[in-house]
Short mmCIF file of C-alpha atoms in Angstrom, two decimals:
data_model
loop_
_atom_site.label_atom_id
_atom_site.label_comp_id
_atom_site.label_asym_id
_atom_site.label_seq_id
_atom_site.Cartn_x
_atom_site.Cartn_y
_atom_site.Cartn_z
CA MET Y 1 -43.15 -78.89 -16.47
CA LYS Y 2 -43.50 -80.23 -20.21
CA LEU Y 3 -45.95 -82.43 -22.16
CA THR Y 4 -44.77 -85.42 -22.58
CA SER Y 5 -44.96 -85.63 -18.36
CA LEU Y 6 -48.48 -85.41 -18.38
CA VAL Y 7 -49.62 -88.51 -20.39
CA SER Y 8 -48.62 -90.76 -17.59
CA ARG Y 9 -50.00 -88.59 -14.73
CA ARG Y 10 -53.82 -87.50 -14.32
CA VAL Y 11 -55.04 -84.78 -15.34
CA ALA Y 12 -57.88 -82.28 -15.08
CA ILE Y 13 -58.48 -79.42 -17.52
CA TRP Y 14 -60.34 -76.26 -15.79
CA GLY Y 15 -62.10 -74.18 -18.81
CA ILE Y 16 -63.23 -75.84 -21.75
CA GLY Y 17 -63.40 -72.61 -24.57
CA GLU Y 18 -60.93 -72.62 -27.16
CA GLU Y 19 -58.05 -73.77 -25.59
CA GLY Y 20 -58.47 -75.97 -23.62
CA ALA Y 21 -60.92 -77.60 -25.44
CA ALA Y 22 -57.54 -77.34 -27.94
CA PHE Y 23 -54.90 -78.77 -25.07
CA ALA Y 24 -57.88 -81.58 -24.08
CA ARG Y 25 -57.27 -82.89 -27.54
CA LEU Y 26 -53.87 -82.52 -28.07
CA LEU Y 27 -54.12 -84.70 -24.73
CA ILE Y 28 -56.12 -87.04 -26.23
CA GLU Y 29 -54.18 -87.66 -29.11
CA ARG Y 30 -51.24 -88.98 -27.16
CA GLY Y 31 -53.21 -91.48 -25.41
CA SER Y 32 -54.77 -89.91 -22.20
CA THR Y 33 -58.16 -89.12 -21.04
CA PRO Y 34 -58.23 -86.07 -19.28
CA VAL Y 35 -60.78 -84.98 -16.95
CA LEU Y 36 -62.53 -81.82 -17.43
CA VAL Y 37 -63.71 -79.71 -15.83
CA ASP Y 38 -65.93 -76.18 -16.28
CA ASP Y 39 -68.34 -73.11 -14.26
CA ASP Y 40 -70.51 -74.09 -17.10
CA PRO Y 41 -70.87 -77.62 -17.45
CA SER Y 42 -73.96 -78.17 -19.81
CA THR Y 43 -72.07 -75.35 -22.10
CA ALA Y 44 -68.82 -76.66 -21.83
CA ALA Y 45 -70.24 -79.77 -22.68
CA ARG Y 46 -71.73 -78.91 -26.16
CA ARG Y 47 -67.64 -77.37 -27.02
CA ALA Y 48 -66.59 -80.83 -25.69
CA SER Y 49 -68.38 -82.21 -28.93
CA SER Y 50 -65.49 -80.85 -30.86
CA VAL Y 51 -63.38 -82.60 -29.02
CA ALA Y 52 -61.65 -86.08 -30.44
CA GLY Y 53 -65.15 -87.47 -31.42
CA ILE Y 54 -64.67 -89.00 -27.61
CA GLU Y 55 -68.10 -88.55 -25.79
CA LEU Y 56 -66.61 -86.88 -22.60
CA VAL Y 57 -68.23 -85.63 -18.99
CA ILE Y 58 -67.92 -81.93 -17.76
CA HIS Y 59 -67.89 -81.79 -13.96
CA PRO Y 60 -67.88 -79.04 -12.07
CA PRO Y 61 -64.83 -77.69 -9.76
CA GLU Y 62 -65.98 -79.23 -6.64
CA THR Y 63 -62.78 -80.41 -4.14
CA ALA Y 64 -63.30 -84.53 -4.86
CA VAL Y 65 -62.46 -83.90 -8.09
CA LEU Y 66 -59.77 -81.44 -8.30
CA ARG Y 67 -58.35 -83.07 -5.09
CA ALA Y 68 -57.78 -86.73 -6.93
CA VAL Y 69 -55.58 -85.32 -10.03
CA ASP Y 70 -51.96 -85.01 -10.01
CA VAL Y 71 -52.01 -81.90 -12.37
CA ILE Y 72 -55.14 -79.10 -13.44
CA VAL Y 73 -54.47 -77.18 -16.15
CA ARG Y 74 -56.12 -74.28 -16.19
CA SER Y 75 -57.40 -71.71 -18.51
CA PRO Y 76 -56.62 -68.71 -18.87
CA GLY Y 77 -60.09 -67.34 -17.79
CA VAL Y 78 -60.41 -68.88 -14.36
CA SER Y 79 -58.08 -67.00 -11.71
CA ARG Y 80 -55.34 -68.89 -10.33
CA TYR Y 81 -56.73 -67.62 -6.79
CA ARG Y 82 -60.04 -69.52 -7.21
CA PRO Y 83 -59.81 -70.82 -3.38
CA GLU Y 84 -60.96 -74.52 -4.95
CA LEU Y 85 -56.66 -74.41 -7.30
CA VAL Y 86 -55.46 -73.01 -3.28
CA ASP Y 87 -57.22 -76.05 -1.72
CA ALA Y 88 -55.97 -77.83 -4.73
CA SER Y 89 -52.33 -76.75 -4.49
CA SER Y 90 -52.07 -77.36 -0.74
CA HIS Y 91 -53.37 -80.50 -1.05
CA GLY Y 92 -50.10 -81.42 -3.34
CA VAL Y 93 -51.59 -81.05 -7.17
CA THR Y 94 -49.49 -78.89 -9.55
CA VAL Y 95 -51.30 -76.15 -11.36
CA THR Y 96 -50.11 -75.05 -14.24
CA THR Y 97 -51.42 -73.69 -17.73
CA PRO Y 98 -50.92 -74.88 -22.26
CA MET Y 99 -48.91 -71.01 -22.43
CA ALA Y 100 -46.55 -72.17 -19.54
CA MET Y 101 -46.10 -75.54 -20.06
CA TRP Y 102 -45.15 -74.83 -24.02
CA LEU Y 103 -42.86 -72.23 -22.48
CA GLU Y 104 -40.89 -75.22 -21.48
CA ASP Y 105 -41.20 -77.38 -24.04
CA PHE Y 106 -40.09 -74.93 -26.28
CA GLU Y 107 -37.52 -73.33 -24.25
CA HIS Y 108 -34.70 -73.10 -27.01
CA ALA Y 109 -36.75 -72.56 -29.90
CA PRO Y 110 -36.66 -68.89 -31.02
CA VAL Y 111 -39.01 -67.53 -29.01
CA LEU Y 112 -39.93 -63.21 -28.63
CA ALA Y 113 -42.95 -63.24 -26.61
CA ILE Y 114 -45.34 -59.71 -26.35
CA THR Y 115 -46.31 -58.58 -22.82
CA GLY Y 116 -48.41 -55.60 -21.18
CA THR Y 117 -51.05 -54.03 -19.49
CA LYS Y 118 -51.42 -52.49 -23.61
CA GLY Y 119 -50.37 -52.61 -26.72
CA LYS Y 120 -49.48 -56.60 -27.02
CA SER Y 121 -51.22 -57.21 -29.71
CA THR Y 122 -50.23 -54.50 -32.18
CA THR Y 123 -46.44 -55.38 -31.39
CA ALA Y 124 -47.33 -58.61 -31.46
CA THR Y 125 -48.45 -57.79 -35.01
CA LEU Y 126 -45.85 -55.25 -35.91
CA ALA Y 127 -43.35 -57.80 -35.15
CA ALA Y 128 -44.37 -60.84 -37.20
CA GLY Y 129 -44.65 -59.05 -39.79
CA ILE Y 130 -40.76 -57.57 -39.95
CA LEU Y 131 -39.98 -60.55 -38.78
CA ARG Y 132 -41.66 -62.00 -41.68
CA HIS Y 133 -40.31 -59.61 -44.50
CA SER Y 134 -36.77 -60.58 -43.54
CA GLY Y 135 -37.28 -63.66 -44.97
CA SER Y 136 -38.35 -65.52 -41.94
CA ARG Y 137 -41.37 -68.41 -41.42
CA VAL Y 138 -42.77 -66.71 -38.75
CA ALA Y 139 -45.91 -68.12 -35.97
CA LEU Y 140 -48.05 -65.66 -34.11
CA VAL Y 141 -49.97 -67.28 -31.23
CA GLY Y 142 -50.59 -66.41 -27.85
CA ASN Y 143 -53.22 -64.53 -26.57
CA ILE Y 144 -53.89 -62.58 -29.86
CA GLY Y 145 -56.29 -65.99 -30.92
CA VAL Y 146 -54.04 -69.24 -31.60
CA PRO Y 147 -53.43 -71.63 -28.84
CA VAL Y 148 -49.71 -72.37 -29.02
CA THR Y 149 -50.87 -75.87 -28.70
CA ASP Y 150 -51.36 -75.88 -32.20
CA LEU Y 151 -47.57 -75.68 -32.97
CA TYR Y 152 -47.01 -79.19 -31.32
CA GLY Y 153 -46.33 -81.49 -34.21
CA GLY Y 154 -46.17 -78.82 -36.97
CA ASP Y 155 -43.75 -77.45 -38.46
CA ASP Y 156 -40.58 -75.61 -36.67
CA ALA Y 157 -40.35 -71.98 -37.19
CA ASP Y 158 -38.15 -69.28 -37.69
CA ALA Y 159 -39.69 -67.17 -35.05
CA TYR Y 160 -42.41 -67.81 -32.63
CA VAL Y 161 -44.36 -64.33 -31.82
CA VAL Y 162 -46.09 -64.89 -29.21
CA GLU Y 163 -48.97 -62.37 -27.31
CA VAL Y 164 -48.64 -63.35 -23.37
CA SER Y 165 -51.65 -62.22 -21.16
CA SER Y 166 -51.16 -62.13 -17.47
CA TYR Y 167 -53.47 -64.99 -16.94
CA GLN Y 168 -51.52 -66.49 -18.98
CA ALA Y 169 -48.29 -65.90 -17.24
CA ALA Y 170 -48.71 -66.25 -13.57
CA GLU Y 171 -47.76 -70.06 -13.79
CA VAL Y 172 -44.90 -69.72 -16.53
CA THR Y 173 -42.03 -71.67 -15.10
CA VAL Y 174 -38.84 -70.54 -17.88
CA SER Y 175 -38.45 -66.99 -19.35
CA PRO Y 176 -38.03 -67.33 -23.22
CA PRO Y 177 -35.40 -65.98 -25.11
CA VAL Y 178 -36.49 -62.57 -25.53
CA CYS Y 179 -39.22 -60.25 -23.77
CA VAL Y 180 -40.97 -56.75 -25.16
CA LEU Y 181 -42.56 -55.35 -22.28
CA THR Y 182 -44.77 -52.38 -23.80
CA SER Y 183 -46.30 -51.20 -20.40
CA LEU Y 184 -47.84 -51.62 -16.51
CA ALA Y 185 -50.41 -49.95 -15.39
CA PRO Y 186 -53.20 -51.35 -12.72
CA ASP Y 187 -55.76 -54.10 -14.67
CA HIS Y 188 -57.61 -56.86 -14.24
CA LEU Y 189 -57.75 -56.48 -10.49
CA ASP Y 190 -60.23 -58.77 -9.74
CA TRP Y 191 -58.32 -61.85 -10.60
CA HIS Y 192 -55.11 -60.96 -9.42
CA GLY Y 193 -56.53 -59.82 -6.03
CA GLY Y 194 -54.44 -56.76 -6.16
CA VAL Y 195 -51.87 -54.37 -7.95
CA GLU Y 196 -49.04 -56.06 -6.81
CA ALA Y 197 -50.25 -59.08 -8.00
CA TYR Y 198 -51.45 -58.13 -10.88
CA TYR Y 199 -47.50 -56.97 -11.46
CA ARG Y 200 -46.31 -59.82 -9.97
CA ASP Y 201 -48.36 -62.60 -11.86
CA LYS Y 202 -47.50 -60.28 -15.19
CA LEU Y 203 -43.91 -60.27 -14.67
CA ARG Y 204 -43.00 -63.60 -14.37
CA LEU Y 205 -43.11 -64.03 -17.72
CA LEU Y 206 -39.58 -62.19 -16.96
CA SER Y 207 -38.56 -63.34 -13.61
CA ALA Y 208 -39.05 -66.73 -14.39
CA GLY Y 209 -36.07 -67.54 -15.16
CA PRO Y 210 -32.65 -67.85 -16.57
CA PRO Y 211 -33.13 -63.57 -17.21
CA ARG Y 212 -32.77 -63.35 -21.29
CA SER Y 213 -33.42 -60.10 -23.52
CA LEU Y 214 -35.33 -57.89 -22.71
CA ALA Y 215 -36.93 -54.61 -23.93
CA VAL Y 216 -38.75 -52.31 -22.27
CA ASN Y 217 -41.14 -48.93 -23.13
CA ALA Y 218 -39.05 -46.06 -21.75
CA ALA Y 219 -42.61 -44.38 -21.42
CA SER Y 220 -43.48 -46.89 -19.40
CA HIS Y 221 -42.58 -45.36 -15.91
CA GLU Y 222 -43.69 -48.80 -13.61
CA ALA Y 223 -42.13 -50.67 -16.50
CA VAL Y 224 -38.79 -49.43 -16.40
CA SER Y 225 -38.79 -48.69 -12.66
CA ARG Y 226 -39.78 -52.65 -11.99
CA THR Y 227 -37.33 -54.31 -14.50
CA ALA Y 228 -34.45 -51.52 -13.68
CA GLY Y 229 -32.20 -54.60 -12.13
CA HIS Y 230 -32.71 -56.80 -15.53
CA PRO Y 231 -29.38 -57.43 -17.02
CA GLY Y 232 -30.77 -58.05 -20.13
CA ARG Y 233 -32.51 -54.97 -21.04
CA ILE Y 234 -32.50 -52.09 -23.63
CA LEU Y 235 -35.22 -49.45 -23.92
CA TYR Y 236 -37.72 -48.51 -26.78
CA GLY Y 237 -39.49 -45.53 -27.89
CA ASP Y 238 -39.18 -41.89 -25.98
CA GLY Y 239 -35.57 -43.43 -24.85
CA GLY Y 240 -33.11 -46.14 -25.76
CA ARG Y 241 -31.58 -47.68 -28.35
CA VAL Y 242 -34.55 -47.74 -30.70
CA ARG Y 243 -35.82 -44.49 -30.60
CA ALA Y 244 -38.83 -42.41 -32.34
CA GLU Y 245 -37.48 -38.46 -32.84
CA SER Y 246 -38.19 -36.59 -35.49
CA GLY Y 247 -40.68 -38.44 -37.58
CA TRP Y 248 -37.96 -41.30 -37.58
CA VAL Y 249 -36.94 -44.29 -35.79
CA THR Y 250 -33.58 -45.05 -35.23
CA ILE Y 251 -31.41 -47.90 -34.43
CA ASP Y 252 -28.15 -46.74 -32.41
CA ASP Y 253 -28.59 -43.36 -33.28
CA VAL Y 254 -28.79 -44.90 -37.01
CA GLN Y 255 -31.99 -43.47 -38.61
CA LEU Y 256 -33.74 -46.83 -39.65
CA VAL Y 257 -37.34 -45.39 -41.70
CA GLU Y 258 -39.61 -42.78 -41.47
CA TYR Y 259 -43.03 -43.73 -39.03
CA SER Y 260 -45.34 -40.92 -40.50
CA GLY Y 261 -46.89 -44.13 -42.80
CA LEU Y 262 -48.19 -45.64 -39.69
CA ARG Y 263 -51.77 -45.80 -39.80
CA ALA Y 264 -52.67 -46.42 -36.61
CA PRO Y 265 -53.06 -43.37 -34.35
CA GLY Y 266 -51.26 -42.34 -31.48
CA ALA Y 267 -47.65 -41.96 -29.77
CA HIS Y 268 -48.59 -45.07 -28.60
CA ASN Y 269 -48.69 -47.33 -31.41
CA VAL Y 270 -45.35 -45.35 -32.98
CA ALA Y 271 -43.73 -46.97 -29.04
CA ASN Y 272 -45.65 -49.96 -30.25
CA LEU Y 273 -43.60 -49.87 -33.53
CA CYS Y 274 -40.17 -49.25 -31.73
CA GLY Y 275 -41.11 -51.84 -29.59
CA ALA Y 276 -41.21 -54.57 -32.30
CA ILE Y 277 -38.15 -53.31 -34.15
CA ALA Y 278 -36.45 -53.62 -30.42
CA GLY Y 279 -37.61 -57.49 -30.70
CA ALA Y 280 -36.48 -58.66 -33.50
CA LEU Y 281 -33.56 -56.77 -32.76
CA LEU Y 282 -32.64 -58.18 -29.80
CA LEU Y 283 -34.39 -62.25 -31.40
CA THR Y 284 -32.07 -62.40 -34.54
CA GLY Y 285 -29.34 -60.31 -33.19
CA ALA Y 286 -28.95 -57.72 -36.44
CA ALA Y 287 -31.55 -54.98 -36.84
CA PRO Y 288 -34.12 -54.98 -39.96
CA SER Y 289 -34.06 -53.66 -42.85
CA ALA Y 290 -35.68 -50.40 -43.75
CA ARG Y 291 -37.34 -52.32 -45.85
CA ALA Y 292 -38.44 -54.36 -43.94
CA VAL Y 293 -40.01 -52.33 -41.20
CA ALA Y 294 -41.49 -49.89 -44.08
CA THR Y 295 -43.25 -52.71 -45.72
CA THR Y 296 -44.54 -53.77 -42.48
CA ILE Y 297 -46.33 -50.33 -41.68
CA GLU Y 298 -46.98 -49.63 -45.25
CA GLU Y 299 -49.21 -53.39 -45.20
CA PHE Y 300 -50.56 -52.59 -41.69
CA ALA Y 301 -53.57 -51.14 -41.15
CA GLY Y 302 -54.35 -51.53 -37.47
CA LEU Y 303 -56.44 -54.00 -35.75
CA PRO Y 304 -60.04 -54.78 -34.23
CA SER Y 305 -61.01 -52.62 -31.73
CA ARG Y 306 -57.92 -50.58 -31.31
CA CYS Y 307 -58.78 -47.27 -32.61
CA GLN Y 308 -60.23 -48.55 -35.65
CA THR Y 309 -62.44 -45.75 -37.38
CA ILE Y 310 -65.78 -47.46 -38.39
CA GLY Y 311 -67.25 -44.41 -40.26
CA THR Y 312 -68.08 -41.12 -40.82
CA LYS Y 313 -72.17 -39.47 -40.79
CA ASP Y 314 -72.26 -36.02 -40.93
CA GLY Y 315 -68.39 -35.15 -40.75
CA VAL Y 316 -68.27 -37.07 -37.57
CA GLU Y 317 -65.36 -39.96 -37.48
CA TYR Y 318 -66.77 -42.59 -35.58
CA VAL Y 319 -64.16 -44.89 -33.78
CA ASP Y 320 -63.61 -47.97 -32.19
CA ASP Y 321 -61.31 -48.93 -29.37
CA ALA Y 322 -63.87 -51.53 -27.43
CA LEU Y 323 -60.58 -53.71 -26.35
CA ALA Y 324 -59.36 -50.56 -24.60
CA SER Y 325 -61.10 -51.96 -21.24
CA ASN Y 326 -58.78 -50.04 -18.49
CA PRO Y 327 -58.29 -45.90 -18.00
CA PHE Y 328 -54.24 -46.44 -18.58
CA ALA Y 329 -55.03 -47.68 -22.69
CA THR Y 330 -58.49 -45.10 -22.96
CA THR Y 331 -56.15 -42.29 -21.95
CA ALA Y 332 -53.57 -43.19 -24.68
CA SER Y 333 -56.22 -43.42 -26.75
CA VAL Y 334 -57.76 -39.43 -25.99
CA ALA Y 335 -54.36 -38.34 -26.85
CA SER Y 336 -54.43 -39.85 -30.19
CA TYR Y 337 -56.97 -37.24 -31.66
CA PRO Y 338 -55.58 -34.10 -30.19
CA HIS Y 339 -57.18 -30.49 -30.72
CA ARG Y 340 -60.25 -32.28 -31.71
CA PRO Y 341 -63.78 -31.53 -31.01
CA MET Y 342 -64.54 -35.66 -29.16
CA THR Y 343 -66.88 -37.60 -27.07
CA LEU Y 344 -65.54 -39.99 -25.25
CA ILE Y 345 -68.19 -42.98 -24.55
CA LEU Y 346 -67.11 -44.28 -20.95
CA GLY Y 347 -68.35 -47.97 -18.57
CA GLY Y 348 -68.49 -51.00 -17.86
CA ALA Y 349 -68.16 -53.33 -14.92
CA ASP Y 350 -66.14 -51.94 -12.16
CA ARG Y 351 -63.11 -53.88 -10.89
CA GLY Y 352 -62.03 -51.46 -8.57
CA VAL Y 353 -59.66 -49.59 -10.53
CA ASP Y 354 -58.72 -45.84 -10.18
CA PHE Y 355 -59.99 -43.32 -12.77
CA ALA Y 356 -58.32 -40.29 -11.76
CA SER Y 357 -55.43 -40.57 -14.30
CA LEU Y 358 -57.52 -41.03 -16.76
CA ALA Y 359 -60.30 -38.50 -15.18
CA GLU Y 360 -56.89 -35.84 -15.27
CA ALA Y 361 -56.59 -36.81 -19.14
CA VAL Y 362 -59.94 -36.16 -19.72
CA VAL Y 363 -59.93 -32.85 -18.55
CA THR Y 364 -56.58 -30.89 -18.83
CA ARG Y 365 -57.51 -31.87 -22.51
CA ALA Y 366 -58.17 -29.27 -25.13
CA PRO Y 367 -60.70 -29.04 -25.83
CA PRO Y 368 -62.31 -31.45 -22.72
CA PRO Y 369 -64.54 -34.17 -24.33
CA ARG Y 370 -68.05 -34.07 -23.86
CA ILE Y 371 -68.86 -37.98 -21.74
CA VAL Y 372 -71.73 -40.06 -22.43
CA VAL Y 373 -71.29 -42.98 -19.90
CA ILE Y 374 -73.07 -46.63 -19.77
CA PRO Y 375 -74.22 -49.03 -17.37
CA PRO Y 376 -74.41 -50.67 -15.23
CA ASP Y 377 -71.53 -49.57 -13.26
CA GLY Y 378 -70.31 -45.79 -14.64
CA GLY Y 379 -70.98 -44.32 -11.24
CA ARG Y 380 -67.18 -44.36 -10.15
CA ILE Y 381 -66.06 -42.78 -13.31
CA VAL Y 382 -68.53 -39.74 -12.84
CA ASP Y 383 -67.69 -39.28 -9.28
CA SER Y 384 -64.11 -39.17 -10.51
CA LEU Y 385 -64.84 -36.73 -13.58
CA GLY Y 386 -66.99 -34.51 -10.76
CA THR Y 387 -63.59 -34.10 -8.65
CA VAL Y 388 -61.24 -33.39 -11.37
CA GLY Y 389 -63.32 -30.75 -12.60
CA ASP Y 390 -64.23 -29.01 -9.60
CA GLN Y 391 -60.01 -29.56 -8.65
CA ARG Y 392 -59.35 -27.76 -12.38
CA ARG Y 393 -62.28 -25.78 -12.79
CA VAL Y 394 -63.35 -27.21 -15.65
CA SER Y 395 -67.08 -28.41 -16.13
CA LEU Y 396 -67.68 -31.38 -18.46
CA SER Y 397 -70.83 -32.09 -20.98
CA VAL Y 398 -71.92 -35.65 -19.07
CA VAL Y 399 -74.53 -37.74 -19.92
CA GLU Y 400 -75.40 -41.29 -18.76
CA ALA Y 401 -77.11 -42.95 -21.85
CA ALA Y 402 -79.22 -46.31 -20.69
CA ASP Y 403 -77.20 -48.17 -22.95
CA LEU Y 404 -74.13 -48.53 -25.36
CA GLY Y 405 -77.06 -48.33 -28.63
CA ASP Y 406 -78.09 -45.05 -26.62
CA ALA Y 407 -74.87 -42.86 -26.10
CA THR Y 408 -73.61 -44.02 -29.75
CA ARG Y 409 -76.95 -41.96 -31.15
CA VAL Y 410 -76.32 -39.41 -28.03
CA ALA Y 411 -72.85 -38.55 -29.22
CA GLY Y 412 -73.60 -38.15 -32.86
CA GLU Y 413 -76.30 -35.85 -31.53
CA ILE Y 414 -74.09 -34.02 -29.33
CA THR Y 415 -70.92 -34.09 -31.42
CA PRO Y 416 -70.29 -31.31 -33.92
CA PRO Y 417 -68.48 -31.66 -37.84
CA GLY Y 418 -65.02 -32.69 -38.27
CA GLY Y 419 -65.38 -34.41 -34.90
CA VAL Y 420 -64.20 -37.82 -33.27
CA VAL Y 421 -66.98 -40.14 -31.82
CA LEU Y 422 -64.44 -42.60 -29.55
CA PHE Y 423 -65.90 -45.37 -27.67
CA SER Y 424 -62.94 -46.21 -25.33
CA PRO Y 425 -65.05 -47.81 -22.81
CA GLY Y 426 -61.74 -47.50 -20.08
CA ALA Y 427 -63.35 -50.90 -17.74
CA PRO Y 428 -64.24 -53.45 -18.61
CA THR Y 429 -66.96 -55.61 -20.62
CA PRO Y 430 -70.05 -57.01 -17.98
CA GLU Y 431 -70.24 -60.30 -16.95
CA GLY Y 432 -72.75 -61.40 -19.48
CA HIS Y 433 -72.74 -58.88 -22.13
CA GLY Y 434 -70.12 -61.41 -24.78
CA GLY Y 435 -66.88 -59.31 -23.76
CA PHE Y 436 -64.80 -56.92 -26.31
CA GLY Y 437 -65.99 -58.16 -29.61
CA GLN Y 438 -69.76 -57.84 -28.84
CA ARG Y 439 -69.49 -54.60 -27.54
CA SER Y 440 -67.82 -53.74 -30.72
CA ARG Y 441 -70.65 -55.27 -32.59
CA THR Y 442 -73.33 -53.23 -30.65
CA PHE Y 443 -71.01 -50.03 -31.54
CA ARG Y 444 -71.17 -50.22 -34.84
CA ALA Y 445 -74.63 -51.59 -35.44
CA ALA Y 446 -75.77 -48.74 -33.68
CA PHE Y 447 -74.17 -46.24 -35.95
CA GLU Y 448 -75.10 -48.22 -39.39
CA ALA Y 449 -78.25 -47.60 -38.29
CA MET Y 450 -78.38 -44.02 -37.64
CA ALA Y 451 -79.80 -41.79 -40.39
CA PRO Y 452 -77.48 -39.28 -42.16
CA ALA Y 453 -79.09 -35.58 -40.56
#
């Protein structure tokens, strides 16, 4: 479905956040008056006041409202599996997203889409930098923060680098020219309704068709396995055309650039760099220059809340990794600080993800980290750590804190000089706690409030 087809139809937009409001403005500018729907109409009404200066009524997601339209454009936070959407679909209403529509409208544009469970934002940022330093005009948009709807009516770019979440991919009808798949591991199971649905929705970006070019992280066994039949696939990272080996990134066994200057820590970030290079290679048809990649590496200082050092006190480094909202992400972050004493702050909302792999990584790390668990749902994390610890005959130090501020203080007290306090929760932010950004701010505030010993 394309944007032009909506103007003459009855359209509802469900979810008046940044993307929903941007899409509403877009339709109003084209002469349409959409029905606005939100789970919290009063709060959404304040957001909607910025929409083209028109007074608009915000409806709750009632069956009568949703059945009365032709198309529902849902925001990413609204699960495709909500009973109200399932009901509307069964009555002939089309459900889509701004991302799905944009990808169809820009089907023939030079689009490089980045998706995966972990590493999307870093890979997208690095890819945009490489293309920009290669002389291209680049638009970096999507889940990374700038709505794709902002691109309608603007100047054409030489390359569109688009971060796509599983929430956004679930309705995609056209695969972009180039995709990079950074990883696959269970996440957002409450939204998707299970791990198989999560994988299906995530991979819809690749499977919607027609098959185009695809780069897959060779270190992600799930990603490699589930894309094995893709005709346009190359691998990167541990193997394939774009590899990291002996301190160099190579393309087709030819050394391109040394990666030692990459300040974002961890092998997973080296893989993200390889993914960015692979994406640029597939999009342009040629390897990027060593100069373009080296300049990008030099400029890239990491992204907020992604293994970002916020400071040092009493010889202890404090690292904000608040965006690590699943065990897979936290496992990679723990591996980024080998051999150093570590205190790991874990916890958040329990969305049913298995913590066994994270527990295994924690228990087998040398030395094993001290653990501080934060509420509200740290019980299964503690149980998993205990079970694996007993199996491995490793005794872990586990402390349950009252909140994140308390956890930061406790972590500082029990971490020896030369060590690292890593806030990498391995679980999503609980409802009502303002998202990962708020948890980052809380962690930073607690760090700043700590007086040196």
